[in-house]
XYZ file of C-alpha atoms in Angstrom:
724
model
C 51.493 -80.270 -54.186
C 49.517 -78.936 -51.671
C 47.165 -82.028 -50.926
C 48.601 -85.169 -51.395
C 47.349 -87.620 -54.194
C 46.789 -90.576 -52.074
C 45.360 -93.061 -54.859
C 46.654 -96.143 -52.819
C 44.166 -95.132 -49.848
C 40.834 -96.212 -52.002
C 39.051 -98.658 -49.698
C 38.391 -100.512 -53.086
C 39.369 -101.082 -56.762
C 37.445 -98.267 -57.928
C 35.190 -95.719 -57.654
C 31.573 -96.007 -56.623
C 29.429 -98.393 -58.505
C 26.655 -96.509 -60.726
C 23.109 -97.407 -59.906
C 21.545 -99.544 -62.361
C 19.775 -97.945 -65.327
C 22.128 -95.129 -65.191
C 23.095 -94.308 -68.702
C 26.926 -94.436 -69.429
C 28.463 -90.910 -68.677
C 25.872 -89.520 -66.755
C 26.370 -88.079 -63.461
C 26.066 -90.328 -60.347
C 23.968 -88.923 -57.464
C 26.655 -87.967 -54.788
C 29.451 -88.002 -57.011
C 31.849 -85.104 -57.742
C 31.532 -84.743 -61.696
C 34.602 -85.588 -63.489
C 36.931 -82.855 -65.058
C 37.047 -82.212 -68.533
C 39.707 -83.954 -70.492
C 42.919 -81.741 -70.447
C 43.964 -80.613 -74.188
C 46.043 -83.152 -75.835
C 48.988 -80.677 -76.378
C 49.804 -80.632 -72.699
C 51.191 -84.232 -71.665
C 51.842 -83.080 -68.057
C 48.180 -82.674 -67.105
C 46.582 -84.655 -69.923
C 44.523 -87.368 -67.978
C 46.091 -86.485 -64.813
C 42.596 -86.106 -62.847
C 40.435 -88.758 -64.773
C 40.678 -90.822 -61.476
C 39.637 -89.269 -58.446
C 39.451 -91.962 -55.402
C 37.938 -89.136 -53.162
C 34.988 -88.515 -55.297
C 32.584 -90.786 -53.381
C 34.127 -91.012 -49.939
C 33.937 -88.794 -46.737
C 36.951 -86.527 -46.777
C 36.764 -86.785 -42.920
C 37.676 -90.282 -43.127
C 41.149 -89.843 -44.321
C 42.854 -88.936 -41.145
C 46.762 -89.234 -41.294
C 46.838 -89.953 -37.606
C 44.350 -93.044 -37.621
C 47.183 -94.462 -40.352
C 49.855 -93.845 -37.654
C 47.701 -95.571 -35.009
C 46.925 -98.516 -37.373
C 46.867 -101.864 -35.086
C 49.027 -104.139 -37.107
C 48.008 -107.066 -34.838
C 44.311 -106.939 -35.503
C 44.672 -105.919 -39.179
C 47.600 -107.243 -40.650
C 49.014 -105.500 -43.713
C 49.026 -107.494 -47.176
C 52.433 -109.624 -47.620
C 54.731 -107.736 -49.384
C 54.557 -107.426 -53.281
C 50.901 -107.270 -53.508
C 50.527 -103.651 -52.962
C 50.643 -100.953 -55.801
C 54.276 -99.588 -56.425
C 54.619 -95.923 -56.906
C 54.210 -94.959 -60.639
C 55.797 -92.204 -62.682
C 56.297 -88.742 -61.412
C 53.512 -86.945 -63.256
C 51.312 -89.833 -64.484
C 47.834 -90.658 -62.575
C 48.402 -93.542 -60.430
C 46.498 -96.891 -61.113
C 43.774 -97.976 -58.960
C 44.913 -100.365 -56.175
C 43.754 -103.591 -55.924
C 43.887 -103.897 -52.212
C 43.495 -101.784 -48.888
C 45.853 -98.939 -47.959
C 49.459 -99.927 -46.636
C 50.360 -98.450 -43.292
C 53.921 -98.433 -44.538
C 53.267 -96.043 -47.282
C 52.085 -92.614 -46.000
C 51.602 -90.815 -49.290
C 52.766 -91.237 -53.071
C 54.345 -88.613 -54.981
C 51.469 -86.101 -55.790
C 50.706 -85.103 -59.590
C 50.610 -81.377 -60.531
C 47.861 -79.220 -59.237
C 45.165 -78.147 -61.066
C 44.774 -74.335 -62.439
C 43.640 -71.996 -60.183
C 44.221 -71.403 -56.252
C 44.782 -74.739 -54.270
C 46.428 -73.280 -50.903
C 43.579 -74.402 -48.631
C 42.726 -77.935 -49.765
C 41.256 -79.844 -47.127
C 42.785 -82.726 -45.740
C 41.647 -83.555 -42.022
C 39.190 -82.265 -39.797
C 38.193 -78.767 -41.383
C 39.780 -76.929 -44.101
C 40.039 -73.333 -41.914
C 42.406 -75.072 -39.530
C 44.758 -76.727 -41.908
C 47.147 -75.352 -44.587
C 49.632 -77.122 -46.797
C 52.279 -75.035 -48.206
C 53.709 -75.884 -51.616
C 55.388 -73.891 -54.410
C 52.804 -71.767 -55.054
C 52.925 -70.341 -51.501
C 56.316 -69.846 -51.568
C 56.383 -67.992 -54.792
C 53.584 -65.869 -54.242
C 54.431 -64.961 -50.711
C 58.024 -64.432 -51.366
C 57.611 -60.720 -51.249
C 54.773 -60.589 -48.528
C 56.315 -62.507 -45.718
C 58.993 -61.711 -43.083
C 62.053 -64.110 -42.821
C 61.575 -66.547 -39.876
C 64.243 -67.122 -37.310
C 63.888 -70.974 -38.394
C 64.381 -71.457 -41.834
C 61.752 -74.455 -41.470
C 59.353 -72.561 -39.441
C 56.848 -72.151 -42.427
C 56.689 -75.956 -42.921
C 55.029 -76.261 -39.424
C 52.805 -73.583 -39.376
C 49.360 -75.711 -38.914
C 50.897 -77.110 -35.717
C 51.801 -73.588 -34.268
C 48.262 -72.070 -34.735
C 46.187 -72.086 -31.933
C 42.935 -74.135 -31.722
C 40.431 -72.142 -33.834
C 42.653 -69.720 -35.387
C 43.241 -69.954 -39.223
C 46.600 -71.188 -39.905
C 47.213 -68.427 -42.311
C 47.148 -65.824 -39.230
C 49.390 -67.418 -37.127
C 52.103 -64.970 -35.820
C 55.354 -65.370 -37.750
C 58.500 -65.109 -35.799
C 60.127 -61.658 -36.111
C 63.531 -61.987 -37.777
C 66.407 -62.169 -35.441
C 68.662 -58.815 -35.494
C 71.599 -58.989 -37.671
C 74.284 -60.046 -35.057
C 77.391 -58.672 -36.958
C 75.924 -55.433 -37.703
C 75.071 -55.071 -33.796
C 78.436 -56.087 -32.903
C 80.047 -53.807 -35.310
C 77.763 -50.797 -34.531
C 78.581 -51.522 -30.565
C 82.065 -51.915 -31.359
C 82.441 -48.547 -33.243
C 80.603 -46.398 -30.656
C 83.020 -47.952 -27.775
C 86.178 -47.501 -30.257
C 84.795 -43.902 -31.110
C 84.500 -42.862 -27.423
C 87.817 -44.139 -26.218
C 89.668 -42.776 -29.189
C 88.159 -39.229 -28.515
C 89.176 -39.701 -24.751
C 92.838 -41.048 -25.898
C 93.110 -38.031 -28.451
C 92.163 -35.366 -25.789
C 94.581 -36.986 -23.538
C 97.472 -37.258 -25.772
C 96.807 -33.675 -26.735
C 97.124 -32.391 -23.292
C 99.989 -34.874 -22.897
C 101.957 -33.197 -25.791
C 100.863 -29.942 -23.747
C 102.526 -31.094 -20.875
C 105.724 -32.304 -22.237
C 105.744 -28.799 -23.868
C 105.309 -26.938 -20.473
C 107.958 -29.409 -18.986
C 110.572 -28.761 -21.762
C 109.825 -24.949 -21.259
C 110.099 -25.089 -17.672
C 113.479 -27.449 -17.278
C 114.509 -27.730 -20.800
C 115.401 -31.242 -22.522
C 118.929 -31.532 -21.265
C 120.371 -33.395 -18.273
C 118.197 -31.752 -15.837
C 115.019 -33.344 -17.617
C 116.851 -36.588 -18.067
C 116.920 -37.019 -14.189
C 113.190 -35.882 -13.770
C 112.594 -38.615 -16.793
C 114.757 -41.092 -14.746
C 112.622 -40.624 -11.813
C 109.345 -40.403 -13.116
C 109.840 -43.540 -15.192
C 110.644 -45.718 -12.004
C 107.002 -45.818 -10.749
C 105.657 -46.919 -14.380
C 108.316 -49.807 -14.564
C 107.646 -51.077 -10.983
C 103.881 -50.836 -11.236
C 103.927 -52.686 -14.520
C 106.352 -55.223 -13.211
C 104.489 -55.779 -9.936
C 101.207 -56.295 -11.352
C 100.189 -53.911 -14.197
C 100.858 -56.534 -16.744
C 98.740 -59.105 -15.010
C 95.846 -56.714 -14.710
C 95.827 -55.946 -18.323
C 96.282 -59.285 -19.900
C 94.937 -61.898 -17.304
C 92.357 -60.336 -14.934
C 90.311 -58.893 -17.783
C 89.248 -62.132 -19.228
C 88.753 -63.078 -15.408
C 86.271 -60.191 -14.820
C 84.289 -61.195 -17.914
C 84.070 -64.489 -16.824
C 82.888 -63.514 -13.313
C 80.476 -61.306 -14.812
C 78.943 -64.170 -16.783
C 78.935 -66.771 -14.282
C 78.727 -65.181 -10.839
C 75.344 -64.604 -9.471
C 75.946 -61.174 -8.600
C 77.496 -60.386 -11.846
C 81.188 -60.309 -10.770
C 81.093 -57.463 -8.335
C 82.589 -59.583 -5.092
C 85.317 -61.105 -7.376
C 86.035 -57.311 -8.525
C 86.340 -55.875 -4.825
C 88.525 -58.817 -3.982
C 90.533 -57.988 -6.791
C 90.586 -54.392 -5.743
C 91.745 -55.173 -2.467
C 94.525 -57.118 -3.411
C 95.528 -54.577 -5.697
C 95.654 -51.949 -2.857
C 97.146 -54.135 -0.321
C 100.071 -55.132 -2.704
C 100.863 -52.029 -4.179
C 100.677 -50.167 -0.754
C 103.545 -52.325 0.495
C 105.605 -52.391 -2.603
C 105.225 -48.576 -2.759
C 106.423 -48.247 0.964
C 109.514 -50.593 -0.020
C 110.245 -48.441 -3.073
C 110.169 -44.996 -1.637
C 113.081 -46.212 0.997
C 115.090 -48.076 -1.725
C 114.957 -44.777 -4.062
C 118.652 -44.102 -4.089
C 119.164 -47.751 -5.085
C 116.917 -47.609 -7.847
C 118.301 -44.420 -9.246
C 121.820 -46.068 -9.457
C 120.494 -48.992 -11.290
C 118.514 -46.826 -13.759
C 121.622 -44.734 -14.315
C 125.062 -44.961 -13.134
C 125.789 -41.829 -15.152
C 123.558 -40.039 -12.879
C 124.881 -41.695 -9.803
C 128.206 -40.724 -10.522
C 127.313 -36.872 -10.104
C 126.640 -36.217 -6.548
C 124.330 -33.270 -7.274
C 122.429 -34.933 -10.066
C 121.947 -38.145 -7.925
C 120.335 -35.760 -5.082
C 118.146 -34.213 -7.364
C 117.050 -37.319 -9.070
C 116.506 -39.012 -5.772
C 114.206 -36.117 -4.467
C 111.988 -36.321 -7.657
C 111.944 -40.154 -7.252
C 110.494 -39.577 -3.712
C 107.710 -37.881 -4.877
C 107.062 -39.780 -8.231
C 107.219 -43.405 -6.612
C 104.028 -43.114 -4.634
C 102.253 -42.697 -7.841
C 102.478 -46.418 -8.810
C 99.829 -46.810 -6.093
C 97.197 -44.691 -7.732
C 98.406 -46.139 -11.381
C 97.053 -49.463 -9.967
C 93.730 -48.235 -8.578
C 93.355 -46.261 -11.666
C 93.640 -49.493 -13.617
C 91.668 -51.863 -11.873
C 88.703 -49.680 -11.518
C 88.962 -48.893 -15.221
C 89.158 -52.471 -15.931
C 85.885 -53.133 -13.948
C 84.107 -50.686 -15.782
C 85.422 -51.997 -19.104
C 84.167 -55.385 -18.124
C 80.828 -53.464 -17.888
C 80.950 -52.036 -21.286
C 81.899 -48.380 -19.816
C 85.101 -47.799 -21.784
C 85.171 -43.936 -21.600
C 86.082 -43.273 -18.203
C 89.485 -44.790 -18.525
C 90.449 -42.835 -21.519
C 89.293 -39.734 -20.041
C 90.354 -39.413 -16.715
C 94.470 -39.095 -17.749
C 93.156 -35.809 -19.323
C 92.615 -34.599 -15.324
C 96.249 -35.855 -14.578
C 97.904 -33.790 -17.556
C 96.111 -30.684 -16.524
C 97.303 -30.760 -12.898
C 100.990 -31.296 -14.164
C 100.621 -28.552 -16.829
C 99.591 -26.382 -13.980
C 102.264 -27.428 -11.670
C 105.110 -26.623 -14.276
C 103.346 -23.486 -15.401
C 103.382 -22.377 -11.559
C 107.327 -23.354 -11.707
C 107.733 -21.085 -14.851
C 105.765 -17.991 -13.173
C 108.009 -18.587 -9.930
C 111.460 -19.317 -11.315
C 111.386 -18.218 -15.342
C 111.403 -20.070 -18.010
C 114.438 -22.506 -19.267
C 115.574 -20.135 -22.162
C 115.769 -17.200 -19.419
C 116.616 -19.134 -16.344
C 118.972 -21.696 -17.599
C 118.033 -23.880 -14.644
C 120.223 -27.228 -14.221
C 120.692 -29.808 -11.366
C 123.032 -27.361 -10.066
C 120.935 -24.254 -9.691
C 117.372 -25.778 -8.999
C 116.221 -25.050 -5.701
C 114.746 -27.612 -3.036
C 111.492 -25.527 -3.254
C 111.239 -26.144 -7.078
C 112.058 -29.771 -6.567
C 109.180 -29.877 -4.099
C 106.683 -28.030 -6.228
C 107.283 -30.135 -9.314
C 107.350 -33.369 -7.304
C 103.989 -32.733 -5.268
C 102.659 -31.481 -8.468
C 103.521 -35.089 -10.130
C 101.988 -36.971 -7.566
C 98.871 -34.937 -7.123
C 98.141 -35.569 -10.837
C 97.814 -39.206 -10.273
C 96.098 -39.113 -7.444
C 93.374 -36.960 -9.096
C 93.232 -39.176 -12.204
C 92.518 -42.317 -9.999
C 89.929 -40.929 -7.820
C 87.880 -39.502 -10.385
C 86.894 -43.225 -11.516
C 84.801 -43.228 -8.495
C 81.736 -41.384 -9.957
C 81.860 -43.638 -12.859
C 81.865 -46.672 -10.988
C 78.625 -45.606 -8.910
C 76.877 -44.662 -11.947
C 77.855 -48.382 -13.171
C 76.085 -49.526 -9.894
C 79.418 -50.996 -8.637
C 80.276 -50.262 -4.979
C 83.427 -50.627 -4.012
C 84.089 -52.516 -0.871
C 87.511 -53.940 0.605
C 87.185 -57.808 0.700
C 90.035 -60.064 2.269
C 88.377 -63.408 1.453
C 90.669 -64.331 -1.426
C 91.033 -67.543 -1.024
C 88.795 -70.022 -3.220
C 87.474 -67.585 -5.392
C 89.753 -67.714 -8.577
C 92.298 -65.268 -7.612
C 94.703 -67.959 -7.004
C 94.319 -69.085 -10.710
C 94.819 -65.473 -12.134
C 97.893 -65.559 -9.932
C 99.256 -68.844 -11.595
C 98.424 -66.963 -14.643
C 100.276 -63.770 -14.031
C 103.412 -65.272 -13.086
C 104.376 -65.594 -16.849
C 102.910 -62.125 -17.559
C 105.409 -60.785 -14.307
C 108.185 -62.807 -16.352
C 106.750 -61.012 -19.588
C 106.924 -57.593 -18.028
C 110.339 -58.246 -16.314
C 111.880 -59.110 -19.822
C 110.600 -55.752 -21.174
C 111.866 -53.831 -18.365
C 115.504 -55.281 -18.532
C 115.544 -54.002 -22.132
C 114.111 -50.731 -20.870
C 116.528 -50.665 -18.169
C 119.449 -51.204 -20.725
C 118.315 -48.503 -23.023
C 117.842 -45.798 -20.325
C 121.561 -46.451 -18.863
C 122.879 -46.301 -22.458
C 120.657 -43.261 -23.560
C 121.596 -41.072 -20.457
C 125.362 -42.042 -20.852
C 125.090 -41.058 -24.492
C 123.252 -37.764 -23.689
C 125.797 -36.805 -21.179
C 128.616 -37.356 -23.574
C 126.881 -35.514 -26.519
C 125.953 -32.454 -24.459
C 129.682 -32.117 -23.651
C 129.944 -31.827 -27.235
C 127.343 -29.124 -27.859
C 124.578 -31.599 -28.863
C 121.736 -31.309 -26.168
C 118.648 -33.256 -26.486
C 120.294 -36.544 -27.537
C 119.584 -38.542 -24.422
C 116.983 -40.299 -22.572
C 114.483 -37.345 -22.752
C 114.809 -37.188 -26.717
C 113.921 -40.846 -26.541
C 111.014 -40.666 -24.188
C 109.583 -37.518 -26.043
C 109.924 -39.045 -29.234
C 108.618 -42.251 -28.197
C 105.446 -40.492 -26.572
C 104.718 -39.136 -29.687
C 105.253 -42.111 -31.919
C 103.149 -44.030 -29.729
C 99.991 -41.633 -30.221
C 98.437 -43.546 -33.295
C 98.948 -46.700 -31.564
C 97.049 -45.553 -28.592
C 94.423 -43.637 -30.518
C 93.625 -46.348 -32.856
C 94.934 -49.846 -32.117
C 94.506 -49.665 -28.392
C 90.981 -48.364 -28.470
C 90.132 -50.793 -30.973
C 91.374 -53.548 -29.252
C 90.242 -52.581 -25.875
C 86.849 -52.951 -26.969
C 87.389 -56.224 -28.877
C 89.217 -57.845 -25.935
C 86.188 -58.944 -23.646
C 84.713 -60.123 -27.146
C 87.509 -62.158 -28.244
C 87.665 -63.656 -24.416
C 84.198 -64.772 -24.471
C 84.610 -66.545 -27.936
C 88.100 -68.306 -26.593
C 85.865 -69.445 -23.791
C 83.121 -70.935 -26.032
C 85.847 -72.660 -27.895
C 84.817 -70.379 -31.153
C 88.100 -70.162 -33.175
C 86.894 -68.878 -35.721
C 85.384 -65.678 -34.048
C 88.396 -65.378 -32.641
C 90.474 -65.161 -35.707
C 88.090 -63.003 -37.395
C 88.234 -60.227 -34.608
C 92.181 -60.701 -34.616
C 91.870 -59.950 -38.527
C 89.538 -57.260 -38.066
C 91.529 -55.398 -35.364
C 94.867 -56.048 -37.679
C 93.174 -54.534 -41.102
C 91.104 -51.923 -39.082
C 94.129 -50.412 -37.382
C 96.394 -50.812 -40.238
C 94.484 -47.987 -42.345
C 95.878 -45.308 -39.586
C 98.920 -46.955 -38.308
C 100.616 -47.328 -41.731
C 100.389 -43.775 -42.905
C 101.370 -42.563 -39.762
C 104.382 -44.571 -39.628
C 105.570 -43.057 -42.936
C 104.515 -39.557 -41.762
C 106.672 -39.711 -39.010
C 109.703 -40.976 -41.284
C 109.168 -38.053 -43.791
C 108.058 -35.242 -41.212
C 109.751 -36.220 -37.920
C 112.062 -33.123 -37.954
C 109.288 -30.540 -38.609
C 107.109 -32.077 -36.071
C 109.747 -32.015 -33.206
C 110.736 -28.382 -34.407
C 107.272 -27.131 -34.015
C 106.315 -28.907 -30.792
C 109.644 -28.279 -28.872
C 110.475 -25.029 -30.397
C 111.210 -23.867 -26.777
C 114.234 -26.022 -26.802
C 115.884 -24.426 -29.683
C 118.208 -26.365 -31.796
C 118.055 -29.356 -29.420
C 114.651 -30.013 -30.692
C 116.123 -31.212 -34.175
C 117.977 -34.048 -32.322
C 114.281 -35.217 -31.188
C 113.114 -35.108 -34.855
C 115.933 -37.376 -35.925
C 114.985 -39.847 -33.146
C 111.505 -39.872 -34.130
C 112.299 -40.613 -37.719
C 114.247 -43.763 -36.407
C 111.161 -44.961 -34.740
C 108.984 -44.128 -37.712
C 108.586 -47.499 -39.559
C 108.790 -49.428 -36.393
C 105.117 -48.528 -35.659
C 103.804 -50.894 -37.656
C 105.327 -54.059 -36.081
C 104.667 -52.514 -33.050
C 101.074 -52.342 -33.408
C 100.643 -55.744 -35.146
C 102.408 -57.331 -31.946
C 100.071 -55.542 -29.723
C 96.953 -57.029 -31.397
C 98.359 -60.702 -32.048
C 99.180 -60.937 -28.353
C 95.710 -60.044 -27.362
C 94.798 -63.510 -28.927
C 97.075 -65.351 -26.480
C 95.814 -63.321 -23.620
C 91.974 -64.331 -24.513
C 93.131 -67.970 -24.225
C 94.628 -67.324 -20.855
C 97.821 -68.046 -22.419
C 100.556 -65.890 -20.709
C 103.644 -68.289 -21.576
C 103.669 -67.537 -25.023
C 103.596 -63.500 -24.878
C 106.685 -64.127 -22.161
C 108.780 -66.027 -24.852
C 107.846 -63.454 -27.479
C 108.817 -60.728 -25.362
C 112.229 -61.940 -24.361
C 113.039 -62.179 -27.946
C 111.965 -58.663 -28.508
C 113.699 -57.370 -25.637
C 116.728 -59.432 -26.465
C 117.031 -57.868 -29.956
C 116.297 -54.484 -28.640
C 118.780 -54.268 -26.218
C 121.555 -56.309 -28.333
C 121.137 -53.705 -31.156
C 121.138 -50.848 -28.591
C 124.491 -51.743 -27.234
C 125.689 -52.279 -30.764
C 124.436 -48.830 -31.608
C 125.946 -47.289 -28.491
C 129.425 -48.438 -29.468
C 129.410 -48.148 -33.123
C 127.480 -44.646 -33.551
C 128.945 -41.112 -32.295
C 127.339 -40.028 -29.086
C 124.726 -37.596 -31.086
C 123.548 -40.422 -33.151
C 123.676 -43.268 -30.532
C 119.929 -42.615 -29.142
C 118.976 -42.537 -32.983
C 120.021 -45.979 -33.371
C 118.379 -47.404 -30.305
C 115.222 -45.879 -31.652
C 115.845 -47.862 -34.815
C 116.445 -51.055 -32.570
C 113.264 -50.772 -30.905
C 111.235 -51.147 -34.291
C 113.300 -53.926 -35.261
C 112.931 -55.907 -31.912
C 109.249 -56.177 -32.707
C 109.769 -57.344 -36.358
C 111.520 -60.394 -35.170
C 108.717 -60.613 -32.243
C 105.796 -60.377 -34.945
C 107.207 -63.313 -37.064
C 107.666 -65.550 -33.909
C 103.802 -64.405 -32.348
C 102.200 -64.787 -35.916
C 103.284 -68.087 -36.122
C 102.414 -69.534 -32.774
C 98.691 -67.842 -32.939
C 98.602 -69.347 -36.386
C 98.976 -72.818 -35.034
C 96.777 -72.226 -31.670
C 93.702 -70.864 -33.900
C 93.905 -74.190 -36.338
C 96.284 -73.116 -38.949
C 94.243 -70.145 -40.175
C 94.882 -66.484 -39.211
C 93.453 -64.920 -42.145
C 96.863 -63.998 -43.456
C 96.356 -63.660 -47.100
C 93.676 -61.025 -45.918
C 95.731 -59.001 -43.790
C 98.956 -59.346 -45.762
C 97.006 -58.008 -48.900
C 95.682 -55.180 -46.812
C 99.410 -53.857 -45.362
C 100.897 -54.611 -48.664
C 98.443 -52.298 -50.628
C 98.905 -49.654 -47.662
C 102.513 -49.512 -47.923
C 102.494 -49.505 -51.526
C 100.417 -46.357 -51.334
C 102.592 -44.917 -48.712
C 105.992 -45.063 -50.036
C 105.532 -42.321 -52.900
C 103.227 -40.225 -50.704
C 106.411 -40.070 -48.173
C 109.121 -39.602 -50.762
C 106.950 -36.522 -51.879
C 106.374 -35.213 -48.506
C 109.621 -35.218 -47.327
C 110.874 -33.348 -50.362
C 108.411 -30.792 -49.833
C 109.071 -30.486 -45.937
C 112.754 -30.217 -46.660
C 112.458 -27.640 -49.232
C 110.368 -25.120 -47.163
C 112.728 -26.078 -44.025
C 115.603 -25.114 -46.116
C 113.966 -21.821 -47.531
C 112.483 -20.682 -44.203
C 114.430 -22.133 -41.582
C 113.426 -24.744 -38.804
C 112.015 -22.019 -36.255
C 108.351 -22.326 -35.134
C 106.845 -20.614 -38.437
C 109.234 -22.717 -40.738
C 108.303 -25.809 -39.017
C 104.574 -25.160 -39.388
C 104.565 -24.472 -42.813
C 106.873 -27.340 -43.655
C 104.773 -29.811 -41.541
C 101.472 -28.333 -43.162
C 102.958 -28.547 -46.849
C 104.364 -32.104 -46.254
C 101.518 -33.211 -44.528
C 99.170 -32.030 -47.391
C 101.267 -33.492 -49.886
C 101.387 -36.877 -48.272
C 97.719 -37.323 -47.766
C 97.190 -36.250 -51.533
C 99.618 -38.722 -52.952
C 98.635 -41.460 -50.499
C 94.710 -41.159 -51.302
C 95.315 -40.921 -54.816
C 97.431 -44.114 -54.584
C 95.006 -46.083 -52.497
C 92.163 -45.287 -54.596
C 93.905 -46.942 -57.647
C 94.785 -49.900 -55.493
C 91.210 -50.228 -53.978
C 91.937 -50.550 -50.594
C 88.753 -52.229 -49.190
C 89.283 -51.073 -45.583
C 90.033 -47.371 -46.689
C 87.237 -47.024 -49.208
C 84.774 -48.373 -46.084
C 86.213 -45.926 -43.944
C 85.941 -43.126 -46.239
C 82.624 -44.078 -47.194
C 81.189 -43.771 -43.470
C 82.728 -40.598 -42.873
C 81.228 -39.180 -45.863
C 77.896 -40.756 -44.837
C 78.255 -39.271 -41.436
C 78.898 -35.677 -43.132
C 75.787 -36.226 -45.493
C 77.600 -36.120 -48.897
C-alpha cells in the first residue's frame, strides 16, 4: 500500500522482450529477477507479483506530475471502453493493451510483500519521498506524538524542506487540552475569590457581633439598619445592577475589539459612574428624612427614632458613591482576569467598622451594661458610628487603586462618552433598572412590615424579631451563596459572555450546567444545615443579645431551604446577561418580588407579631422557587431547547436525598444537647459542633452510596491536594 501498483501505466503490452538465443526462464540482462512463487496455501499473495511492469523501466520516468500535465490535445486518450478495467481487489492486474489513461491515476494496490516497505521510491529520489501506509500507522503508534491536524501525517512529504528526509520533518506539537486549561484557570480564580469572600464574610460576622454588642438587636439597631440599607438600595437602583449585569460583557468586548485593550472605554465608564453617583448622592443626602419615612412609617411615627435614623442616614448615604467606585474598579480588574481585589478589599471596610463600634463600646459601654436606645444615645455616639461607617466604604474603594496600577490600568477622567458604546449599554441598562426597581420595591415592603412587626413584638417582650433579625439572618444565610456560587460565576461570566458573543450556545449551556452542579455540592447541604442548626448558630454568634438571639435563629431556619432556588436563580440569570438580554431578568424579578411581597403581607396579617418576620423569611425563598421555574424555561428556549436539565436535576435530586436524613439526625442531636446544656454560648457551641458532625457524617455516607459524581470529584481533588 506504500507504493501503488500501477499496472495500467506500462508502456507496452508486457515486459521487455528477451534477446534471441536466451533460454526460457533465464535472467534477462538489466531486468529485475522475478520473485519466487508464493506458497500455494496463501491465496492472498499467490502469484501476486508474477508480473511487474517496472522491471525493465526507468523508475524516474513514472512521474505523477507529468500525468497531471498530460496534453490531451496533442495526445488524445483512447476512446472509452478500450482501457483495462480494475480487476479484483487482491489479484494481480492484467497486462493492459494500451497506453496509460490520464483519467485513472492509480488502481487499488495489491498487498505489500514481506519485510519493510516504508521507503519505496516513487518519483525523483527515494530519500525525499515517503508514502505512509498501514504498517507505518501500526509500528509508529507508540512513537509519534499526536499531531494538531488529524491528516498531517498524510502530507509529510509536502511539509519536508528540500533536501531533508521526510521522516525527520518536525511534527506539530499537540495542542494543549483546552477544557483542562480552562478548568484549571477557573478553579484558581474561584479559589482566590472564595478565600477572599470567606475572610470578608468572617470579618462581616465579627462586624455584626460587635454592632450587636454595642447597640443590641432591638429598635435602635433597627434604626441603624434602615439608614445603612438606604445607600445600598439606591446605589443598586441607580447603577449597581447595570454595572454588574451589563457592563461586564461590554468591558470584555472592549478588551477584545479595541486597539487599546478597552482602557479608554473603562475610563469613560468610570467617569460616568463618578459623575452620576456624585449627583445622586448629593440629592439623596438632602432628601434623607423623606427616604426614612418611605422605608419605615413606624420609625417616622416616633420623633426621637426619626431624628436618630435621619442622623445615621446623613452619614450612611454618601457611602453609595464609594460603592459605585469600588464596583466599577473591581469589574475593570475582573475583565482583565484579576479577581482577588474585589473580594479582599471589603475586609478593610469590616475592620474599620469593627474598630468604630469597638470604640463606641470602649467609650459608652456595651449594650448589656448601658441599655442604649434611641432615647439615650448621644449626638457624639451617633456621629462616631456614622463617620466610622462612611470611612469604611471610602477605604474599601480607595484600596483598589494599587491593584489597578499593578494591572497596568491608569484611571483618567474622560467625558467623551458619545459614540463609544455607552449609549448601547445604557439602553440595555434600562431593563436592569426596572429589574432592580421591582426588587427594591419588594424590599421596601418587607422593611416596612418587619419594622412594624418588630416594634409590636418588642412591646410584648420579644426582642430581636424586627428588621435587624431579618438582615442578620439573611447575611448568614447568604454566606454560602457568596462564597461558592458568586465566586464560581464571577470567574465563569466573562467566559460565558465570549461564548455568547461567538454564538456558541453549547459552550454557554455547558458553563451554566457546570455552575449549577458545582455550586450545588455546597449549597444544598448548607441549606439543610440552616434548617437543622439555625437556632444554635444564631445563639452562638449573637450570644451578647441574650434570649433575643433565639428569634434570629428561627428566622434563619425559615430562610434555610430557600437557599437552593436562590442560588439556581443567580446562575440562570447569568445566561441572559451574557446575551445582553436584560428584559427577561426584569420580568423574572417582577414575579419573584410580587410573590415575596404578597406572601410577606399575608404573613404579617395572619401570624402573631413574633412570628411575622419568620413567615417573611419563608416568603423570600418561595418567591425564588417560582422565579426559577420561569427563568429555567426561558433560558432553555434561548439555548435551543437544551439546558442539560437531566444532568442538573439528577445532581440536585441525589444531593437532596442525601441531605434529608442528615438534617433529621443533626436536628435531633442539636435539640437534645440544647435541652440538656441550655442555649448559652457553651451549650450552643457544643450543640452546633455535635449536630454538624452528625450532619456531615450521614450526608457523606448517603452521598457515597448514591454515587454523586460532583461530590466524588471534589473529595478526590481535596485528597489529592493533601497527598493521600
